[in-house]
Tab-separated table of C-alpha atoms in Angstrom:
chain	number	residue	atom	x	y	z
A	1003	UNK	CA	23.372	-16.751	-72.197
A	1004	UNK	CA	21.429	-15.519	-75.116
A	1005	UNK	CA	22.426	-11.726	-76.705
A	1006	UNK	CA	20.808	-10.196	-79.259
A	1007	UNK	CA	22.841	-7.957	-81.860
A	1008	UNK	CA	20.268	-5.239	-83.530
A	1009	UNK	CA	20.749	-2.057	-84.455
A	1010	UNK	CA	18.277	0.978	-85.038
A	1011	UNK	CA	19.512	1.829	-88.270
A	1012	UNK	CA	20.644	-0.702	-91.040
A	1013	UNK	CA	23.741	-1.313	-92.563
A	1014	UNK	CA	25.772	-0.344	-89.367
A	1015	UNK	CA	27.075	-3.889	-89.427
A	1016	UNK	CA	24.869	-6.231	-87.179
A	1017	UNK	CA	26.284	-9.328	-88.975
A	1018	UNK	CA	29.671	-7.931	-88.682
A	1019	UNK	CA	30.023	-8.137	-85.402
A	1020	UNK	CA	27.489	-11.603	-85.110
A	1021	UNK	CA	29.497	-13.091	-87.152
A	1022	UNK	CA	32.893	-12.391	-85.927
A	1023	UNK	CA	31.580	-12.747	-82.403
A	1024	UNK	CA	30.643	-16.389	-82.804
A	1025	UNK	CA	33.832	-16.756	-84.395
A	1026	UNK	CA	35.720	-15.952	-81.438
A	1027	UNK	CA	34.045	-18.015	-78.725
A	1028	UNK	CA	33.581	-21.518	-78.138
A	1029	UNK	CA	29.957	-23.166	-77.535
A	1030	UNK	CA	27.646	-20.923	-79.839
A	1031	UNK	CA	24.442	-21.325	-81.777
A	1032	UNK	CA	24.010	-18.146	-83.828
A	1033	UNK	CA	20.261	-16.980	-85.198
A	1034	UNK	CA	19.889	-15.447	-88.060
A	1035	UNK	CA	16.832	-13.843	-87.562
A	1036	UNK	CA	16.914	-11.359	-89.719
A	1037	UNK	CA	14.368	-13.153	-91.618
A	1038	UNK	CA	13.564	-10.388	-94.315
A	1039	UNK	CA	17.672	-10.340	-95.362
A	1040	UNK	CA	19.441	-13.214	-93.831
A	1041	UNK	CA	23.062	-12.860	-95.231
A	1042	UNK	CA	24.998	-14.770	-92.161
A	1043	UNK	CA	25.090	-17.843	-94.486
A	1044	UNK	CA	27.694	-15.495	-96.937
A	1045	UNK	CA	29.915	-15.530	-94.810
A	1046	UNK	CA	30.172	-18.566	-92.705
A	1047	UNK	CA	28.802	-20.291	-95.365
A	1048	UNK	CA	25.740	-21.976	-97.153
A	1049	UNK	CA	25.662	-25.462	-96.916
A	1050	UNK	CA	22.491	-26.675	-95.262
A	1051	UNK	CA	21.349	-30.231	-93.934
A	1052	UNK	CA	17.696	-29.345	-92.564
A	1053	UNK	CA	14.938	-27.294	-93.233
A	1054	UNK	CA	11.397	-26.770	-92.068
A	1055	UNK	CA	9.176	-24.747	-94.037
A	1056	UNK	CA	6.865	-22.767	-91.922
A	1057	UNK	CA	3.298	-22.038	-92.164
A	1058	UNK	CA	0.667	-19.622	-90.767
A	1059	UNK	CA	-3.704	-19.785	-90.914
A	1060	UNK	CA	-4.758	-17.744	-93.647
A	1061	UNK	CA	-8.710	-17.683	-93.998
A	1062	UNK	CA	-10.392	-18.983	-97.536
A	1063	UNK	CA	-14.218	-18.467	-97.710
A	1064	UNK	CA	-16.393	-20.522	-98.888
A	1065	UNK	CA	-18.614	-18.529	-101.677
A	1066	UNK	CA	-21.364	-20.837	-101.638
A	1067	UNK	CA	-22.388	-20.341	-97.897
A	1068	UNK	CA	-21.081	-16.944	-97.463
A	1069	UNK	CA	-23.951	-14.144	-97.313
A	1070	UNK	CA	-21.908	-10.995	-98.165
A	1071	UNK	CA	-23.115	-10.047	-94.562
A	1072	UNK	CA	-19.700	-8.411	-94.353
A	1073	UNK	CA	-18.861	-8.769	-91.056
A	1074	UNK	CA	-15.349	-10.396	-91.368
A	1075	UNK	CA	-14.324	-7.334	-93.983
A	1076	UNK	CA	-15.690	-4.855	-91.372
A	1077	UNK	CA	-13.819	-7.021	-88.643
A	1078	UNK	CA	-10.417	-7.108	-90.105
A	1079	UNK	CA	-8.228	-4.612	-88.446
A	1080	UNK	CA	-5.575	-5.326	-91.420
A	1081	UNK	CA	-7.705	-4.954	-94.380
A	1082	UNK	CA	-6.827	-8.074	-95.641
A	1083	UNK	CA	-10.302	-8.388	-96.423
A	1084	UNK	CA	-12.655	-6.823	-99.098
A	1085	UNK	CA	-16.541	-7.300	-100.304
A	1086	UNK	CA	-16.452	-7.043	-103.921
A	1087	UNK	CA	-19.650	-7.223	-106.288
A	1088	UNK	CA	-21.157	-10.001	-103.215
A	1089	UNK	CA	-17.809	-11.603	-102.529
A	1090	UNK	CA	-15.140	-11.983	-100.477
A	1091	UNK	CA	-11.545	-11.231	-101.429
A	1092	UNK	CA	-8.938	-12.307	-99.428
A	1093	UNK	CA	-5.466	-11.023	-99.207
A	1094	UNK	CA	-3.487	-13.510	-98.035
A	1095	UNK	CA	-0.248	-11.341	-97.452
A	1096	UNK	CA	-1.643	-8.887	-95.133
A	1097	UNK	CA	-3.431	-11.440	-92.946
A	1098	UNK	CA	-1.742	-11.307	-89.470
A	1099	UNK	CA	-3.690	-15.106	-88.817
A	1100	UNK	CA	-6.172	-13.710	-86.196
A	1101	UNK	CA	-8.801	-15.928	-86.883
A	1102	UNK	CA	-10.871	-13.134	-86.264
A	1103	UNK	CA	-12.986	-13.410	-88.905
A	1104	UNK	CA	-13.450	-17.665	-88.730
A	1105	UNK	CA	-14.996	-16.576	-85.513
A	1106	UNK	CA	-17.515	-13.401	-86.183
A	1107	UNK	CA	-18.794	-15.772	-89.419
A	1108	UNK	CA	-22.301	-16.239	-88.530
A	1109	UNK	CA	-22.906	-18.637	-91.336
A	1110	UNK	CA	-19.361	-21.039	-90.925
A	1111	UNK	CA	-18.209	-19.643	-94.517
A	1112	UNK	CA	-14.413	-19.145	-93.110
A	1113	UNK	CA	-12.432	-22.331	-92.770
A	1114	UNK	CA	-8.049	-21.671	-92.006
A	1115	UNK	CA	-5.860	-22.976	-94.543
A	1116	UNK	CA	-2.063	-23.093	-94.168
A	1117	UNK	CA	-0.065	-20.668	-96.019
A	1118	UNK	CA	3.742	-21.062	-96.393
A	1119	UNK	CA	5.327	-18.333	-94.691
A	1120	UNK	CA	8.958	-18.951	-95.072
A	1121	UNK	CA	11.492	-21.064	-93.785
A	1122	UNK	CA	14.177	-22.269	-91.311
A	1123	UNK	CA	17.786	-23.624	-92.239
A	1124	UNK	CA	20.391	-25.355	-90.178
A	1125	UNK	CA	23.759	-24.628	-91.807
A	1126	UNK	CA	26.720	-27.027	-91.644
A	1127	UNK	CA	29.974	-24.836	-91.847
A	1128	UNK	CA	33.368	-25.328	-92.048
A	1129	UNK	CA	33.696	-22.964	-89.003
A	1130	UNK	CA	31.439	-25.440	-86.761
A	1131	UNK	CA	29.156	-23.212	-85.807
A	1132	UNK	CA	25.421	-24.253	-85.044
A	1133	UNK	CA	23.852	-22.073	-87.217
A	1134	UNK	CA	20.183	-21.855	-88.131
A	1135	UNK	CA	18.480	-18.991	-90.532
A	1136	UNK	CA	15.055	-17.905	-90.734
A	1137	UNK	CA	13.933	-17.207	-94.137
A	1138	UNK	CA	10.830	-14.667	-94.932
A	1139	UNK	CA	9.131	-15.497	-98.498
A	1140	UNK	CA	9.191	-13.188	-100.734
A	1141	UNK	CA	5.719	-10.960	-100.478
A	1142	UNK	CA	5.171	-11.514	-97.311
A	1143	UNK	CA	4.828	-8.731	-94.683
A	1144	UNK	CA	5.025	-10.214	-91.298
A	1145	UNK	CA	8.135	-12.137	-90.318
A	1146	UNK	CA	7.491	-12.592	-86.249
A	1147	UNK	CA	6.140	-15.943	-87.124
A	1148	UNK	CA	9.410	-16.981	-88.783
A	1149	UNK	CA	11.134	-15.740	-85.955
A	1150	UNK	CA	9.225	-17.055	-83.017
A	1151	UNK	CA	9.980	-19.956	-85.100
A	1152	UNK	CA	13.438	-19.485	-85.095
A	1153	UNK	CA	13.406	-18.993	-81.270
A	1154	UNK	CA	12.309	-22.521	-80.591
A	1155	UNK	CA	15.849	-23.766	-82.073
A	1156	UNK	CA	17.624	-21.887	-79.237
A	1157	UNK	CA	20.254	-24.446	-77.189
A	1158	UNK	CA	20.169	-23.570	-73.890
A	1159	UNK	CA	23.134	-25.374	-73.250
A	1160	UNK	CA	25.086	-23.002	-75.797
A	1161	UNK	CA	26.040	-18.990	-75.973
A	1162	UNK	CA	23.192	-17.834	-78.554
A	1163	UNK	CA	24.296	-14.497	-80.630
A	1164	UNK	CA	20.442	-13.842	-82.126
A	1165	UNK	CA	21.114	-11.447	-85.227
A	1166	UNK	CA	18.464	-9.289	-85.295
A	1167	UNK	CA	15.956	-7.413	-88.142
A	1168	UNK	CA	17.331	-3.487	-87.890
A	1169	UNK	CA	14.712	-1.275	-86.598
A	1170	UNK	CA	12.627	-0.902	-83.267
A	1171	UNK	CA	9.694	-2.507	-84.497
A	1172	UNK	CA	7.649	-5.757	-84.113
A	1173	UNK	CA	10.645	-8.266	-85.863
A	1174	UNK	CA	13.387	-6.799	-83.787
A	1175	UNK	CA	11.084	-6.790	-80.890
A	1176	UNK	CA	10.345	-10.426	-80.885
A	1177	UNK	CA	13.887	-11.424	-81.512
A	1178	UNK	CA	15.155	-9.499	-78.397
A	1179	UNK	CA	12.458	-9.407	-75.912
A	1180	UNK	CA	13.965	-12.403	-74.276
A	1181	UNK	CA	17.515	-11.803	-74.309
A	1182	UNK	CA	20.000	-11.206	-71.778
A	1183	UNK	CA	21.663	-9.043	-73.077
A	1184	UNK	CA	21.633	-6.727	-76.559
A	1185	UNK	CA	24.746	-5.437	-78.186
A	1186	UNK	CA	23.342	-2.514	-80.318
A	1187	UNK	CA	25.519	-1.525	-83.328
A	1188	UNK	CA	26.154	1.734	-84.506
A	1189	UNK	CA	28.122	4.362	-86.604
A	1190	UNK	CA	29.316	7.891	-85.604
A	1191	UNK	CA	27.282	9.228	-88.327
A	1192	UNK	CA	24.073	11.598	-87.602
A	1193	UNK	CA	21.717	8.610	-88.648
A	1194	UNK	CA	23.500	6.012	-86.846
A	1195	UNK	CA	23.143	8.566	-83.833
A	1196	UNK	CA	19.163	8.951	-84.394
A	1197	UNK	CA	18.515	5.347	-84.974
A	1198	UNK	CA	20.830	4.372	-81.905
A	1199	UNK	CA	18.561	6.886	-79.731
A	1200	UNK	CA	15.266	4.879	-80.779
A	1201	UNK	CA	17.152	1.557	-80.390
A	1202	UNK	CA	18.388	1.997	-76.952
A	1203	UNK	CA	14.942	3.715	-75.926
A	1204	UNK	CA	13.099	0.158	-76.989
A	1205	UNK	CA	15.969	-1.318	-74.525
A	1206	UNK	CA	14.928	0.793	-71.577
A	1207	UNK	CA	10.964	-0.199	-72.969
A	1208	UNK	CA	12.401	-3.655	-72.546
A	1209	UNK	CA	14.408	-3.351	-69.570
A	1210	UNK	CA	17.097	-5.320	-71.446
A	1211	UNK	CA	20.730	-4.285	-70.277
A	1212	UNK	CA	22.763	-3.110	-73.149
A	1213	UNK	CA	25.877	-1.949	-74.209
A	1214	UNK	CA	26.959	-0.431	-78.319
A	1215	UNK	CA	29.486	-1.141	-80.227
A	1216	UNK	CA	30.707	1.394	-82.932
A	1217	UNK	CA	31.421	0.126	-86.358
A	1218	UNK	CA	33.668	2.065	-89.078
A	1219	UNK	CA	34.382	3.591	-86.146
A	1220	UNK	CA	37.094	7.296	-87.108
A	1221	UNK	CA	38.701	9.394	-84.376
A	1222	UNK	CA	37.061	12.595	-85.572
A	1223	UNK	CA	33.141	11.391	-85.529
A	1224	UNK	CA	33.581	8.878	-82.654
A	1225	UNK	CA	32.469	11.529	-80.208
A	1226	UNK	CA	29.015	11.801	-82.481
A	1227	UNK	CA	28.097	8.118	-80.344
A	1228	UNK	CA	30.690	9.024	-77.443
A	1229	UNK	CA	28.795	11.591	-76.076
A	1230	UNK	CA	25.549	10.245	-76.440
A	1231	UNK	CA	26.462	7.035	-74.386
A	1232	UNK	CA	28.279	9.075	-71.564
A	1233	UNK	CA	24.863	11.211	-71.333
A	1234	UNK	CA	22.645	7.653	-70.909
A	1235	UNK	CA	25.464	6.177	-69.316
A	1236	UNK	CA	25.649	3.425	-71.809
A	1237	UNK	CA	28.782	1.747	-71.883
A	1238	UNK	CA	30.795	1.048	-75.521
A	1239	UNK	CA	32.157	-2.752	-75.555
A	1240	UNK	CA	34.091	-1.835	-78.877
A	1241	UNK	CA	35.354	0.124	-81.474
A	1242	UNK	CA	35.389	-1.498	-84.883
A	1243	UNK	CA	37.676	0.540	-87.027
A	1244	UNK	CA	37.369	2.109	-90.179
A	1245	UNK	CA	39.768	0.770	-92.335
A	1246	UNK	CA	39.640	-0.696	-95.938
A	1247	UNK	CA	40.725	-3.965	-95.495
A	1248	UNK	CA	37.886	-4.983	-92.917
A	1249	UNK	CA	35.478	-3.802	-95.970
A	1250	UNK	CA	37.364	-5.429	-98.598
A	1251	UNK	CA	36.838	-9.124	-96.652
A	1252	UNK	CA	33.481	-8.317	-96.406
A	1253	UNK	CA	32.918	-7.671	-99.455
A	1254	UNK	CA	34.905	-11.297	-100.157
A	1255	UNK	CA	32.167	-12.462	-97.506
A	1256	UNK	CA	35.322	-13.118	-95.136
A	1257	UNK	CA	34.654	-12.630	-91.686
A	1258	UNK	CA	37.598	-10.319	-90.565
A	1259	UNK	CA	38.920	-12.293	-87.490
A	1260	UNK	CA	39.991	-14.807	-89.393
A	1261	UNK	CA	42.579	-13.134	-91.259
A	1262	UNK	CA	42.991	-10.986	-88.325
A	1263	UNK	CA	42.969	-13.572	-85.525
A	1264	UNK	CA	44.183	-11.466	-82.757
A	1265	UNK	CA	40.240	-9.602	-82.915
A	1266	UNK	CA	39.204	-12.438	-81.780
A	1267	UNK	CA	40.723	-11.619	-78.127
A	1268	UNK	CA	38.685	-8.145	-78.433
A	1269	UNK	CA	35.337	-10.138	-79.009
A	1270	UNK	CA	36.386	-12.543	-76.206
A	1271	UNK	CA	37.090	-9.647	-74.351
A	1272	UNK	CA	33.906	-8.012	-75.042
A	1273	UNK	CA	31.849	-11.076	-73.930
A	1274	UNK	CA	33.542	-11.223	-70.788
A	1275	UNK	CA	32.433	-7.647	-70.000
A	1276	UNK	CA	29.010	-8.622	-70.779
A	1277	UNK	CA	29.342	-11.764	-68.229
A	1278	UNK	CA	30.838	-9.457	-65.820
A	1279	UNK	CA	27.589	-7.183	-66.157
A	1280	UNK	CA	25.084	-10.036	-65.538
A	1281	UNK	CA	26.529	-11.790	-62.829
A	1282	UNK	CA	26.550	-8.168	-61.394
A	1283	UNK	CA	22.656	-7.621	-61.941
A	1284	UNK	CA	22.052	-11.526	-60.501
A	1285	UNK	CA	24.279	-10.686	-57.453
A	1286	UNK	CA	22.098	-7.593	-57.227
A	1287	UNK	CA	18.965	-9.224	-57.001
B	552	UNK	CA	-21.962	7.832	-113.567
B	553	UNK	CA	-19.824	8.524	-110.235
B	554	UNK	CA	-16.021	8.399	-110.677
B	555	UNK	CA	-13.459	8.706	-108.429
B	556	UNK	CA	-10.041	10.730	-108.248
B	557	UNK	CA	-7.561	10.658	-105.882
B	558	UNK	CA	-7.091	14.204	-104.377
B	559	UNK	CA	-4.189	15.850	-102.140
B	560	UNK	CA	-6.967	17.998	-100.442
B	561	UNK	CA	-10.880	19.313	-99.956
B	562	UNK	CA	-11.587	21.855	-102.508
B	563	UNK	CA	-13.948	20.783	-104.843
B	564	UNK	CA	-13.055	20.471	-108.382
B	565	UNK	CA	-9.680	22.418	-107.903
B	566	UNK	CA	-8.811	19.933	-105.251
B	567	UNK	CA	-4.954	18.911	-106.349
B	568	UNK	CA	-4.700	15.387	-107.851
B	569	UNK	CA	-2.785	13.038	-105.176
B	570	UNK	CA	-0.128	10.458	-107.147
B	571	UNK	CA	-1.151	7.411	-105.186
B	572	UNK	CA	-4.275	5.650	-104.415
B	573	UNK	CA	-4.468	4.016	-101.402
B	574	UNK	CA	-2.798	6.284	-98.944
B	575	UNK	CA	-4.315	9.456	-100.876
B	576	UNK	CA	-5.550	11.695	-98.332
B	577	UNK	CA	-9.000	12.352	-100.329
B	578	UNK	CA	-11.127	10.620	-102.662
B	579	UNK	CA	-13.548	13.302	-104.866
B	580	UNK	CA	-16.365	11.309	-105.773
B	581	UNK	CA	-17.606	13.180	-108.959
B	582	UNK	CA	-21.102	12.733	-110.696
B	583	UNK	CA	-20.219	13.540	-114.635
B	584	UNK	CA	-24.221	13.684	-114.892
B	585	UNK	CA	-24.852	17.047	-112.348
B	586	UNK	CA	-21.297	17.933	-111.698
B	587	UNK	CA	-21.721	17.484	-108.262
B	588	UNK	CA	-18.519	16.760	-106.118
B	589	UNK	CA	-18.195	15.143	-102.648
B	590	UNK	CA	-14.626	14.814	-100.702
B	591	UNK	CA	-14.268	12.050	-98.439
B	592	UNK	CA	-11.117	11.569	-96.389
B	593	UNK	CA	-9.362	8.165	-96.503
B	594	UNK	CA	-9.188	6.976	-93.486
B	595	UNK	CA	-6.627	4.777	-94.187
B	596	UNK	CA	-4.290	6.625	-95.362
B	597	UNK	CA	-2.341	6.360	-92.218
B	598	UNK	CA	-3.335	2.688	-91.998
B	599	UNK	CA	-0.314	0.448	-90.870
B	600	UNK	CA	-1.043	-2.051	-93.940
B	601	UNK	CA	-3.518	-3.022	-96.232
B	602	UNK	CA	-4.188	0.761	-97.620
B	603	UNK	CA	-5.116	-0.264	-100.612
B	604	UNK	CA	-7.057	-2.603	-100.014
B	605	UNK	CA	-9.531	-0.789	-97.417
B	606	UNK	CA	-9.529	2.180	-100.171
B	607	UNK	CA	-10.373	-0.028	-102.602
B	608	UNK	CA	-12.999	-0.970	-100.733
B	609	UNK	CA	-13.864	2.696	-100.132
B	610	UNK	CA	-14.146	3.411	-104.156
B	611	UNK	CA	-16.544	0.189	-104.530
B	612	UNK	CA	-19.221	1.093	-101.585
B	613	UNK	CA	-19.439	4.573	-102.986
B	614	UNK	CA	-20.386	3.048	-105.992
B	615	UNK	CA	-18.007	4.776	-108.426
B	616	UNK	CA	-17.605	2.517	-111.287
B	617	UNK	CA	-14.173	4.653	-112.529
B	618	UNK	CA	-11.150	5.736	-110.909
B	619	UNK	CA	-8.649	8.233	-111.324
B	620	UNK	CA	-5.242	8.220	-109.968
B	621	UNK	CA	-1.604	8.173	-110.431
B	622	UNK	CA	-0.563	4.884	-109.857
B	623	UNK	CA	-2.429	1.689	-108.108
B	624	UNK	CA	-0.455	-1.005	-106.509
B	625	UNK	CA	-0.909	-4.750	-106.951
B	626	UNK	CA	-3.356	-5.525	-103.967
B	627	UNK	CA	-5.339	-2.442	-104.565
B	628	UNK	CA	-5.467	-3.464	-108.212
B	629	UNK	CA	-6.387	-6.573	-107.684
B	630	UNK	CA	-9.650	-5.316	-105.302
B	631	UNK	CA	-10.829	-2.745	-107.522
B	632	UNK	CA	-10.726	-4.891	-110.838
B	633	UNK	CA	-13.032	-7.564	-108.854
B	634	UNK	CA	-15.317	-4.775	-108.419
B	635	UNK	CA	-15.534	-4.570	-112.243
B	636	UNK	CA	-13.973	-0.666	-111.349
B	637	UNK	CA	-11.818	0.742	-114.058
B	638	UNK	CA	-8.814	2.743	-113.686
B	639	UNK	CA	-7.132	5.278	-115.757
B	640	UNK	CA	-3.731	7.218	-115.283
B	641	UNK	CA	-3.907	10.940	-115.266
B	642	UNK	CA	-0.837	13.507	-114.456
B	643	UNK	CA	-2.938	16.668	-114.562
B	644	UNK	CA	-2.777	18.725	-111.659
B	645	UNK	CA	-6.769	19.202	-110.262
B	646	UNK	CA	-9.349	16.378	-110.060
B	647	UNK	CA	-11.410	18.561	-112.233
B	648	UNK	CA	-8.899	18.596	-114.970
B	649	UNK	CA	-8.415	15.265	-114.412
B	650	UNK	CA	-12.403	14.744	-114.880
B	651	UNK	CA	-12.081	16.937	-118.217
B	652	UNK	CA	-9.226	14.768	-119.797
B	653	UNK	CA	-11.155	11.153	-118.914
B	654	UNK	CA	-14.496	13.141	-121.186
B	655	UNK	CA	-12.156	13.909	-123.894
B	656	UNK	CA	-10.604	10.408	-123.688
B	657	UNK	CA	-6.898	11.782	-123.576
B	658	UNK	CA	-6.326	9.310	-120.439
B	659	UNK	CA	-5.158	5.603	-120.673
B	660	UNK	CA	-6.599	2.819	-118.684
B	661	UNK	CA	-4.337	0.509	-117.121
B	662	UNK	CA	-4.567	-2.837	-117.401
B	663	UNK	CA	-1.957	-4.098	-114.551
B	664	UNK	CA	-0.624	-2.174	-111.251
B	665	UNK	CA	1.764	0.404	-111.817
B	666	UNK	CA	2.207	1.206	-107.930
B	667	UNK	CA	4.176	-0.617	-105.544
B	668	UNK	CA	2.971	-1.106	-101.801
B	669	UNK	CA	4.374	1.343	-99.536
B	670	UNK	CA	4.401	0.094	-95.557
């Protein structure tokens, strides 16, 4: 089973319940594919045995046979190119690796040339988990490569938790769209209600069953995400409380079940649920 | 000469000066010879990425050889210097008081990007 943990808004706590999650079941691979911000390793730790750096095309023109004819600048949806004086500038970072412009060249003055993108990172932890990262390099704008990346480490033999960019856009896209199910994190604030809105409208885009869990989660605000999932008929797997202790571990990057060990029936409990819902919707078809 | 200011809206000289470069709405394209002003609207302004750049490349194919703005990012910087454009910093409030303090040489040039990419 693979489940993606995202959120619309960030901050809500995504790693939070990732991390504790894999902590509480047995045969996981967690993602960190958060690739801009990947802070799993803080917590479960930051020893790594392998990495593979990642690369992408990026287009360098050759000056001598280019002809300023300008069709790869006028080609370039991303403006990552630009004529200047009779030449070509190229702008590495905003490529998306097309190859547009190798192609509309009429003169052969664009060759591809890798460009390190970022990274991936298999952790060895003392909590056993089979944990790899995705790293984004600094300056760079588009991490679906590093992610796609990332996807290709999946075990299908183990539970995957993917922990995903927060957002509703491309990054958080790619790391859900094959998931089979999304948890989508929130808190019973006004913005965690707005974000939550766009998040679980990209799940009905997606037609990826979902279900939220509410973080620093208070009696007299819960009903802020309460009603909103009784009017979508969304169902909440958990309630994460608000209480100062759960943000004081974090802050010690100390996952929370393990000095309270008895959460670690609630995620259990919560995963079941999730079971329970897909073998319903494979029965169904 | 033809220099170029970044403007908020389409009203000539009195246009208001726009802080940013590459997602300005307007460019005013002013000729310090006749006076003559043209607006053009930046198309990218709403562009998902690469604003700078494609404004950059706006400035350049007007042929203004100096720009006024707030502030210009790294990327955009980077474009309009290789088009041997300079750019100076101005706070006033209309492109044609911005064109005034450039004559009198009250602005400064700047000689690295003081902007930072917005996505």
């Amino acid at each position: 089973m693979k489940l993606t943990v995202l959120s619309g808004k960030g901050g809500t706590g995504k790693t939070t319940v990732s991390v504790n999650m894999a902590l509480s079941l047995s045969k996981i691979q967690l993602l960190d594919a958060d690739v801009e911000e990947p802070n799993c390793k803080y917590f479960i730790g930051t020893d790594f045995d392998k990495e593979e750096k990642i690369y992408r095309k990026v287009p360098k023109v050759d000056q001598e046979k280019c002809t300023a004819c300008r069709k790869c600048v006028d080609f370039c949806e991303y403006n990552a190119l630009a004529m200047m004086i009779d030449e070509v500038l190229v702008f590495p970072e905003i490529c998306h690796s097309c190859g547009g412009c190798k192609r509309i060249c009429p003169v052969n003055a664009i060759n591809e040339v890798d460009r390190e993108l970022g990274n991936l990172k298999h952790g060895v932890n003392k909590y056993g988990i089979d944990f790899w990262q995705g790293e984004l390099n600094i300056g760079e704008e588009s991490s679906v490569p590093v992610i796609e990346e990332l996807k290709e480490k999946t075990n299908p033999n183990k539970n995957v938790i993917i922990d995903a960019q927060p957002g509703t856009t491309c990054p958080t896209i790619e790391a859900a769209a094959d998931s089979d199910y999304c948890i989508l994190v929130t808190e019973p604030t006004p913005f965690g209600l707005s974000d939550l809105k766009l998040a679980s409208e990209l799940m009905d885009e997606l037609k990826i069953p979902h279900g939220v869990i509410i973080n620093r989660a208070e009696e007299d605000s819960d009903y802020i995400i309460e009603d909103f999932c009784e009017e979508r008929n969304i169902n909440i797997l958990l309630k994460i409380p608000f209480i100062r202790d759960f943000a004081h571990l974090y802050s010690n990057g100390i996952p929370f079940v393990i000095d309270y060990p008895t959460w670690k029936d609630e995620f259990k409990k919560v995963f079941k649920e999730i079971r329970g819902v897909l073998d319903e919707k494979d029965n169904g078809n | 000469m033809k220099i170029a200011v970044t403007a908020e809206n389409d009203n000539g000289l009195q246009s208001k000066l726009n802080p940013h470069f590459g997602r300005s709405p307007y460019f005013a394209f002013v000729d310090t010879e006749t006076k003559e002003v043209e607006l053009v609207k930046n198309n990218a302004a709403r562009a998902a990425g690469g604003a700078g750049v494609s404004a950059a490349q706006l400035i350049s194919d007007r042929g203004a050889k100096v720009l006024i703005s707030g502030s210009v990012g790294p990327k955009a910087y980077s474009a309009l210097s290789s088009g041997n454009i300079e750019m100076y910093i101005s706070k006033d409030n209309t492109v044609g008081e911005a064109v005034d303090s450039l004559q009198e040489g009250s602005l400064s040039q700047l000689s690295s990007p003081n902007g930072t990419p917005r996505k």
